[in-house]
GROMACS .gro file of N, CA and C in nm:
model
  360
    1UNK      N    1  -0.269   1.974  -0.562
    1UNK     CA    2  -0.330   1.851  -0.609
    1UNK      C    3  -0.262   1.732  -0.543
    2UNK      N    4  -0.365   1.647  -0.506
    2UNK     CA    5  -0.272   1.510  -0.467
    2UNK      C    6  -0.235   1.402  -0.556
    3UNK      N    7  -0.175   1.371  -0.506
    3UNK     CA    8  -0.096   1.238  -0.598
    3UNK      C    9  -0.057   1.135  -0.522
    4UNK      N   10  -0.136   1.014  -0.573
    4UNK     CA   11  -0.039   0.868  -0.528
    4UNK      C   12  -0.019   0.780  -0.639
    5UNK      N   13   0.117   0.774  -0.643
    5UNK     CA   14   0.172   0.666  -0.760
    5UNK      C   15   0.234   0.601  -0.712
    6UNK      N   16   0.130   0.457  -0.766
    6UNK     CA   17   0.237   0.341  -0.734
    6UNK      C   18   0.297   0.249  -0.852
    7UNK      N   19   0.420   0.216  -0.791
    7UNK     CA   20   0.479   0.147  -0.868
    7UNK      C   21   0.554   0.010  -0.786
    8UNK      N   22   0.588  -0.109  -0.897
    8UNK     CA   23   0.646  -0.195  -0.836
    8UNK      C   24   0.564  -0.312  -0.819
    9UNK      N   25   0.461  -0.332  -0.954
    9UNK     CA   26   0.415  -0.457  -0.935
    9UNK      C   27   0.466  -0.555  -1.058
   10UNK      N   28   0.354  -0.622  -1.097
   10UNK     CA   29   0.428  -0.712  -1.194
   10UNK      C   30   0.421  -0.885  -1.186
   11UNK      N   31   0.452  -0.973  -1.271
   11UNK     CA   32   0.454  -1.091  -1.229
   11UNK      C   33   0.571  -1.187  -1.189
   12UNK      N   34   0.511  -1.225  -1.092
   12UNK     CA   35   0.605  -1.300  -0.981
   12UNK      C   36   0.576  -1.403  -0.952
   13UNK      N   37   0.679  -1.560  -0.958
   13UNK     CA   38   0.660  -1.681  -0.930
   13UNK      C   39   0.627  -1.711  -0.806
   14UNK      N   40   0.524  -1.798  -0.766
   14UNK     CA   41   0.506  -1.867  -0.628
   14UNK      C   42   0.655  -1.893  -0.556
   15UNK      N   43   0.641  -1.789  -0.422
   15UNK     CA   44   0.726  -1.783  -0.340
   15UNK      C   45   0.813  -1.697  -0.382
   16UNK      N   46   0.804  -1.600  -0.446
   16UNK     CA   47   0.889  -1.463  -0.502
   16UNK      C   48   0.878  -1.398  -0.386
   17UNK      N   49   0.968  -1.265  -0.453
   17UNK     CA   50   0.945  -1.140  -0.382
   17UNK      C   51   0.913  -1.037  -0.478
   18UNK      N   52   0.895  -0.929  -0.436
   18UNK     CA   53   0.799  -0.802  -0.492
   18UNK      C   54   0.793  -0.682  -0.378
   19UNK      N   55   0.845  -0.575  -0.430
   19UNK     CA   56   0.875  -0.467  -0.365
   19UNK      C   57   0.754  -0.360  -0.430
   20UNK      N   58   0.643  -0.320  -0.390
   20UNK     CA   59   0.522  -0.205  -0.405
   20UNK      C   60   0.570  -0.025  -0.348
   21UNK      N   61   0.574   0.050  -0.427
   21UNK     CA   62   0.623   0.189  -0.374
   21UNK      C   63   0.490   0.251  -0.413
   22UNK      N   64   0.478   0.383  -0.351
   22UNK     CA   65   0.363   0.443  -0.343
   22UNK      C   66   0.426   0.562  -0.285
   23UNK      N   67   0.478   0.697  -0.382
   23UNK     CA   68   0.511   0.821  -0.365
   23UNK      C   69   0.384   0.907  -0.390
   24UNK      N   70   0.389   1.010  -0.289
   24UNK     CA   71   0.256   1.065  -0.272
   24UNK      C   72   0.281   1.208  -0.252
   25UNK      N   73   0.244   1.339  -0.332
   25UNK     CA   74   0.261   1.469  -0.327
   25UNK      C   75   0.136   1.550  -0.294
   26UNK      N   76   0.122   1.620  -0.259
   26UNK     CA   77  -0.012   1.737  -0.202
   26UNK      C   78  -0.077   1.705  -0.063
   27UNK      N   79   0.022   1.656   0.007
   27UNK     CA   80  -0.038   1.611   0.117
   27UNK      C   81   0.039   1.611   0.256
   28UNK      N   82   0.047   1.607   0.402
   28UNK     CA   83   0.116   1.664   0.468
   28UNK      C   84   0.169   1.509   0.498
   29UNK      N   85   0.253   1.481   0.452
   29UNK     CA   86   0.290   1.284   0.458
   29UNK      C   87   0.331   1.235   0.615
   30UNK      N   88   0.438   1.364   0.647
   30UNK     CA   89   0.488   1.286   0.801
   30UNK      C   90   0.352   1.227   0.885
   31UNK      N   91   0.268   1.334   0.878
   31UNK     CA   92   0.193   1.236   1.012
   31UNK      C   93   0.012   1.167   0.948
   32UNK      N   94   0.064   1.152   0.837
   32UNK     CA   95  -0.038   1.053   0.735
   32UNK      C   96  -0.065   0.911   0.785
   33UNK      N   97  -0.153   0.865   0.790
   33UNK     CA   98  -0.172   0.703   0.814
   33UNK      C   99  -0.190   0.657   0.686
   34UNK      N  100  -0.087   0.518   0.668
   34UNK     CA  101  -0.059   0.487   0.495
   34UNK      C  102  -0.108   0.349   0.513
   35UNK      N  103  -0.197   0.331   0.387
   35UNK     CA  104  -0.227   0.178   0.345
   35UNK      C  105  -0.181   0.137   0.261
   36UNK      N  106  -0.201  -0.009   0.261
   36UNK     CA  107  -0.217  -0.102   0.172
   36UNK      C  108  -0.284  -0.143   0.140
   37UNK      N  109  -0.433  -0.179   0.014
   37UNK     CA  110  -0.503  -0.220   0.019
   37UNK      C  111  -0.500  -0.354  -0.125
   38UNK      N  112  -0.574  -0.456  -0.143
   38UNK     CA  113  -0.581  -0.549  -0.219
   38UNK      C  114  -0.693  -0.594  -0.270
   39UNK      N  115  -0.722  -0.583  -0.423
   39UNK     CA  116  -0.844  -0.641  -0.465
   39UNK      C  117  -0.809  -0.743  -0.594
   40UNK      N  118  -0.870  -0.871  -0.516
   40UNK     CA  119  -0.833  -0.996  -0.591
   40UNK      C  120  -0.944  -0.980  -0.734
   41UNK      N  121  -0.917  -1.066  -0.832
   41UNK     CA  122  -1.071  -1.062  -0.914
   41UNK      C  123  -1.190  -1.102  -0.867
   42UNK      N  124  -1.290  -0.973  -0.908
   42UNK     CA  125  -1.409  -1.056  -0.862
   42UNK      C  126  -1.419  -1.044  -0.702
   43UNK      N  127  -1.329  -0.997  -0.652
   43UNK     CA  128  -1.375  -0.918  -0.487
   43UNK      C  129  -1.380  -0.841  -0.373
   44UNK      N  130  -1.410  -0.803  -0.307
   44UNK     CA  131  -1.358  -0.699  -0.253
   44UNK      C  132  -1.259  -0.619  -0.221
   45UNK      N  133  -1.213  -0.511  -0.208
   45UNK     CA  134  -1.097  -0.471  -0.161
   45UNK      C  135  -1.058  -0.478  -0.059
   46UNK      N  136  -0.979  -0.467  -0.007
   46UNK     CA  137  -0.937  -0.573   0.168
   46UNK      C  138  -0.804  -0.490   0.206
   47UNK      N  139  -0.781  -0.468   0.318
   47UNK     CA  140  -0.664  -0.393   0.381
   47UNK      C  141  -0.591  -0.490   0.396
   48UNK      N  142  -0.433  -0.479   0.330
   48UNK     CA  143  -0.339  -0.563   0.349
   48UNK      C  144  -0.206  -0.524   0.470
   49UNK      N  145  -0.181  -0.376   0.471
   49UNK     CA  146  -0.134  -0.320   0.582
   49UNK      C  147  -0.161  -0.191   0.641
   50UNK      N  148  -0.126  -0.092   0.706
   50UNK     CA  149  -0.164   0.006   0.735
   50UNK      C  150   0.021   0.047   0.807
   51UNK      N  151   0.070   0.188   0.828
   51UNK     CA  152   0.163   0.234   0.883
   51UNK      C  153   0.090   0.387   0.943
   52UNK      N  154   0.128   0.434   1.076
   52UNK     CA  155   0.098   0.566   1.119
   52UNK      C  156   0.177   0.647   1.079
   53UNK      N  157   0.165   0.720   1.129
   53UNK     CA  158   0.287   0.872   1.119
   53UNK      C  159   0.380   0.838   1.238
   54UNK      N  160   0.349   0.788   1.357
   54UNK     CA  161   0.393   0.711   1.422
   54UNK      C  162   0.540   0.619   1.414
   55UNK      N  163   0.465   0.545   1.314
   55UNK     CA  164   0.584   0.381   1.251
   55UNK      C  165   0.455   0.263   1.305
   56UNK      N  166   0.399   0.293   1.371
   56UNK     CA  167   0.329   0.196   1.374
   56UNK      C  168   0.231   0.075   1.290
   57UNK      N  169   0.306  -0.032   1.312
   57UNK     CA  170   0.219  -0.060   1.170
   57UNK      C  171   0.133  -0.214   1.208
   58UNK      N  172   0.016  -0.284   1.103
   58UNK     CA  173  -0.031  -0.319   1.119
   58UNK      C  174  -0.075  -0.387   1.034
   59UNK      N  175  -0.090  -0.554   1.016
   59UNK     CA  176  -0.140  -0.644   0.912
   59UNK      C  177  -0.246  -0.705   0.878
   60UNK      N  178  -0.298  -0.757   0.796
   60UNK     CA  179  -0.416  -0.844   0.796
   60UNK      C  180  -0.344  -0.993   0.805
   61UNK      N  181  -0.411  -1.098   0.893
   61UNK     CA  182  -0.387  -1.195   0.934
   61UNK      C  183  -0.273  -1.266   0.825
   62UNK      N  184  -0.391  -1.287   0.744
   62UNK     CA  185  -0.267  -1.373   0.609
   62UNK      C  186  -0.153  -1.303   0.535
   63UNK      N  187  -0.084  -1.213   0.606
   63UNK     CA  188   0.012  -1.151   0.520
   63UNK      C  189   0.132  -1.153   0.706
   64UNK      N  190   0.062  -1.134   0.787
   64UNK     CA  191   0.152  -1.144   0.912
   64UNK      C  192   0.299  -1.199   0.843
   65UNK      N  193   0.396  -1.222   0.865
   65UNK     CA  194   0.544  -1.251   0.830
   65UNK      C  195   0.537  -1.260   0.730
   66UNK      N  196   0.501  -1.250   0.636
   66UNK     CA  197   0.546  -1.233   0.478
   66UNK      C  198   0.568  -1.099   0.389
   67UNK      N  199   0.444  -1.016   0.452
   67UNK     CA  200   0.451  -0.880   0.383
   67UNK      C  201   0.504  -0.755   0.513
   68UNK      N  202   0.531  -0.687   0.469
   68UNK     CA  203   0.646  -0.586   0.563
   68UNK      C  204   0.604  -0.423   0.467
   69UNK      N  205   0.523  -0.356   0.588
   69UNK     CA  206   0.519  -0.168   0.487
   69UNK      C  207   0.585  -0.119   0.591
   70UNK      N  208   0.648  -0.007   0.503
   70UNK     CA  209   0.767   0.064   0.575
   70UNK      C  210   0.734   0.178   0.520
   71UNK      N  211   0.808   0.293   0.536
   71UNK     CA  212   0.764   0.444   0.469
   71UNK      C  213   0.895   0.495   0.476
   72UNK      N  214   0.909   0.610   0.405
   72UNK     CA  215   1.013   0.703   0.397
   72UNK      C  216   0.934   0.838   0.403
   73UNK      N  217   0.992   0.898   0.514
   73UNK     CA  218   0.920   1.020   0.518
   73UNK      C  219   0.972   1.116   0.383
   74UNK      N  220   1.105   1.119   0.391
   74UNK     CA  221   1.196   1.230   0.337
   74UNK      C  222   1.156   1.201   0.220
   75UNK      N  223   1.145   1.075   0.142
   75UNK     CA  224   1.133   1.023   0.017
   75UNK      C  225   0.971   1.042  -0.010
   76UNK      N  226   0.905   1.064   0.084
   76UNK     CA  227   0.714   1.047   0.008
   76UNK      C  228   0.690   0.951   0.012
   77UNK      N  229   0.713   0.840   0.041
   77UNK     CA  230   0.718   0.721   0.000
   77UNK      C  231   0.655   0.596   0.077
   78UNK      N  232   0.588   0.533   0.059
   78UNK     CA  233   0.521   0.397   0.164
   78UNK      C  234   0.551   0.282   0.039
   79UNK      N  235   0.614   0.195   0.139
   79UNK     CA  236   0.656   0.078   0.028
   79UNK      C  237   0.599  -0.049   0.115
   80UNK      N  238   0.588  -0.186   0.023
   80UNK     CA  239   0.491  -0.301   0.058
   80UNK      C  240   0.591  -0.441   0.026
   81UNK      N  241   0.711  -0.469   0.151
   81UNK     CA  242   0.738  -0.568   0.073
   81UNK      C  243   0.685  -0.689   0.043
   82UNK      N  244   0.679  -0.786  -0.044
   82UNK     CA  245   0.643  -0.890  -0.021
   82UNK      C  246   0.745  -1.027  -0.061
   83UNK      N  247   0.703  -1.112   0.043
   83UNK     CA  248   0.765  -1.218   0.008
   83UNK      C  249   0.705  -1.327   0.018
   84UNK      N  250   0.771  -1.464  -0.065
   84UNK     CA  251   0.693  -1.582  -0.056
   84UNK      C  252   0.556  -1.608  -0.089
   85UNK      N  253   0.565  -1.484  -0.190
   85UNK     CA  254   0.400  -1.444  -0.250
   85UNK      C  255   0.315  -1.590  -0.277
   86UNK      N  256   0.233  -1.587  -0.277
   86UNK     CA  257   0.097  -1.680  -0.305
   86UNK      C  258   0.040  -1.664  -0.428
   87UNK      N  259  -0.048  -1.792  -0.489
   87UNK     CA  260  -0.141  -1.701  -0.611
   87UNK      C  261  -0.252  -1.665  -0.532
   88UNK      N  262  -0.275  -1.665  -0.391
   88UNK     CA  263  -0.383  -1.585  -0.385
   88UNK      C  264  -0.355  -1.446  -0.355
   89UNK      N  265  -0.256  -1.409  -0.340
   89UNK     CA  266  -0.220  -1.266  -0.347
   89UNK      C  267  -0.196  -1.199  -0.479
   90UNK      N  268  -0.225  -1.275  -0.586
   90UNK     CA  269  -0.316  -1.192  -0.699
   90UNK      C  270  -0.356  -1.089  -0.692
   91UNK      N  271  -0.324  -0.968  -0.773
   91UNK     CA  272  -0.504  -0.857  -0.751
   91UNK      C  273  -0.428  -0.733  -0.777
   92UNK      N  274  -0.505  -0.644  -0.755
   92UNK     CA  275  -0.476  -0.480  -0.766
   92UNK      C  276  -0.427  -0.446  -0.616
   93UNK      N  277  -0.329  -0.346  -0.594
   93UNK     CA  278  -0.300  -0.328  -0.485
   93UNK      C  279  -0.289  -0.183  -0.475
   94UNK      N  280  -0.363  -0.121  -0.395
   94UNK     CA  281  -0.387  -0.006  -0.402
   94UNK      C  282  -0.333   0.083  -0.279
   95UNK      N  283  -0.254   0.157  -0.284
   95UNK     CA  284  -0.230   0.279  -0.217
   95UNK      C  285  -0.315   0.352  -0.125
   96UNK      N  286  -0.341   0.433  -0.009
   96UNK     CA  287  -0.459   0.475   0.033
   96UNK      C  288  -0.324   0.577   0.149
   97UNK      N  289  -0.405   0.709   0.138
   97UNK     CA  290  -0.313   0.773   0.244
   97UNK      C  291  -0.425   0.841   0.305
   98UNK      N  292  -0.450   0.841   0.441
   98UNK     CA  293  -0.521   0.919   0.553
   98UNK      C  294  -0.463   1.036   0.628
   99UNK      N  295  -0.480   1.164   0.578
   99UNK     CA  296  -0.371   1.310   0.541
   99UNK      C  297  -0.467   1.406   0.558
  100UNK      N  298  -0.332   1.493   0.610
  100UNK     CA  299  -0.402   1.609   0.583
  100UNK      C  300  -0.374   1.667   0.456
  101UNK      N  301  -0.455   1.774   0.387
  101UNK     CA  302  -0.360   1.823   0.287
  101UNK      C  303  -0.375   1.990   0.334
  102UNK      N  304  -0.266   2.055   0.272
  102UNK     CA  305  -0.237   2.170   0.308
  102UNK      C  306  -0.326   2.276   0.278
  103UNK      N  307  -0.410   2.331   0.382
  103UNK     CA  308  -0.526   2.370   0.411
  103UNK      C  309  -0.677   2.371   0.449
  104UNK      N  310  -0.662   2.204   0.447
  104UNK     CA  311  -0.786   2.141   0.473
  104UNK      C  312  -0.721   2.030   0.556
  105UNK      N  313  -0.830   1.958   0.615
  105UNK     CA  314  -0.863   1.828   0.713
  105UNK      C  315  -0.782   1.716   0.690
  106UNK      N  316  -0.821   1.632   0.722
  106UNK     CA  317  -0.778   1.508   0.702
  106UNK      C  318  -0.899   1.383   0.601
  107UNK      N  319  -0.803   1.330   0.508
  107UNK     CA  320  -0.891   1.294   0.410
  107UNK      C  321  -0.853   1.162   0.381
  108UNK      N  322  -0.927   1.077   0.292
  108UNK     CA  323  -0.873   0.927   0.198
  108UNK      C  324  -0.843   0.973   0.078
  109UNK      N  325  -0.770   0.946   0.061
  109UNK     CA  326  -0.704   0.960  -0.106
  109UNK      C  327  -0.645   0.845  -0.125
  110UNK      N  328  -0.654   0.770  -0.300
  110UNK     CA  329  -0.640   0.680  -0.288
  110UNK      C  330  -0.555   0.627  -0.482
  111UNK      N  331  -0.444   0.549  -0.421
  111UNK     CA  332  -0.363   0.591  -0.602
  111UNK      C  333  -0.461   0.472  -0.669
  112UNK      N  334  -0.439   0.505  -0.825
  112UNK     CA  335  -0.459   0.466  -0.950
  112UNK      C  336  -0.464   0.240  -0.911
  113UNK      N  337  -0.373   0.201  -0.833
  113UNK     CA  338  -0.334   0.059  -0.847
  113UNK      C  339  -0.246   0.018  -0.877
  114UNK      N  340  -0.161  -0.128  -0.850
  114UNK     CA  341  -0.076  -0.130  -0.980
  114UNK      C  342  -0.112  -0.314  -0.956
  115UNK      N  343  -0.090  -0.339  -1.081
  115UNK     CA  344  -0.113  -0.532  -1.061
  115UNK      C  345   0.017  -0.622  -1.028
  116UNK      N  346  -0.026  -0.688  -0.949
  116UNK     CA  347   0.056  -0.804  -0.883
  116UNK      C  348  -0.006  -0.946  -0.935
  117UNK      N  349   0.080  -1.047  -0.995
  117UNK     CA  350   0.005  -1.134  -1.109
  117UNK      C  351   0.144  -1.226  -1.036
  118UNK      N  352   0.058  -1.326  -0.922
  118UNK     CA  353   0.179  -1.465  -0.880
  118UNK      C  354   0.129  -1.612  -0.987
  119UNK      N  355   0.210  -1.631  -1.034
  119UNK     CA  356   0.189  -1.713  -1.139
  119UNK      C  357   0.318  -1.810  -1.178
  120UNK      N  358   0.340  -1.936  -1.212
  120UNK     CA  359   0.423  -2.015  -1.229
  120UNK      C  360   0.443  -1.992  -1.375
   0.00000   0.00000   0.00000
């Protein structure tokens, strides 16, 4: 069975920081392509980063120098830092791993959410 749990949201003052983890089991992780994804209220969900199996990684415009995903292979783990948060970075932030799992293809799987609430 797969699993993505994230943890590590919460509310955070304009211009905070906030650390997002996302440990993930049933799935072949080293050479997984890991997201980040974000849904504000009321709209779409939107890719905030992406990492390869690689290290390669990749942002959406408005997060360029502020937000930073990194992974731990050994640990399961894809983490989202953020800093200097915004209130428009509000929203659900969702996990997404592009994997194989053990015996089958390569798939989207995608965790539960966790809320990020920037607020004074």
């Amino acid at each position: 069975q797969v699993q993505l749990v994230e943890s590590g949201g919460g509310l955070v003052q304009p211009g905070g920081s906030l650390r997002l983890s996302c440990t993930i089991s049933g799935i072949i992780f080293s050479t997984g392509t890991m997201y980040w994804y974000r849904q504000a209220p009321g709209k779409e969900r939107n890719l905030v980063a992406l990492i390869t199996g690689a290290g390669t990684t990749n942002y959406a415009d408005s997060m360029k120098g502020r937000f930073t995903i990194a992974r731990d292979n050994a640990k399961r783990t894809v983490y989202l830092q953020m800093n200097n948060v915004q209130a428009e970075d509000t929203g659900v932030y969702y996990c997404k791993a592009f994997a194989e799992k053990y015996g089958s293809g390569f798939m989207h799987y995608w965790g539960q959410g966790t809320q990020v609430t920037v607020s004074s």
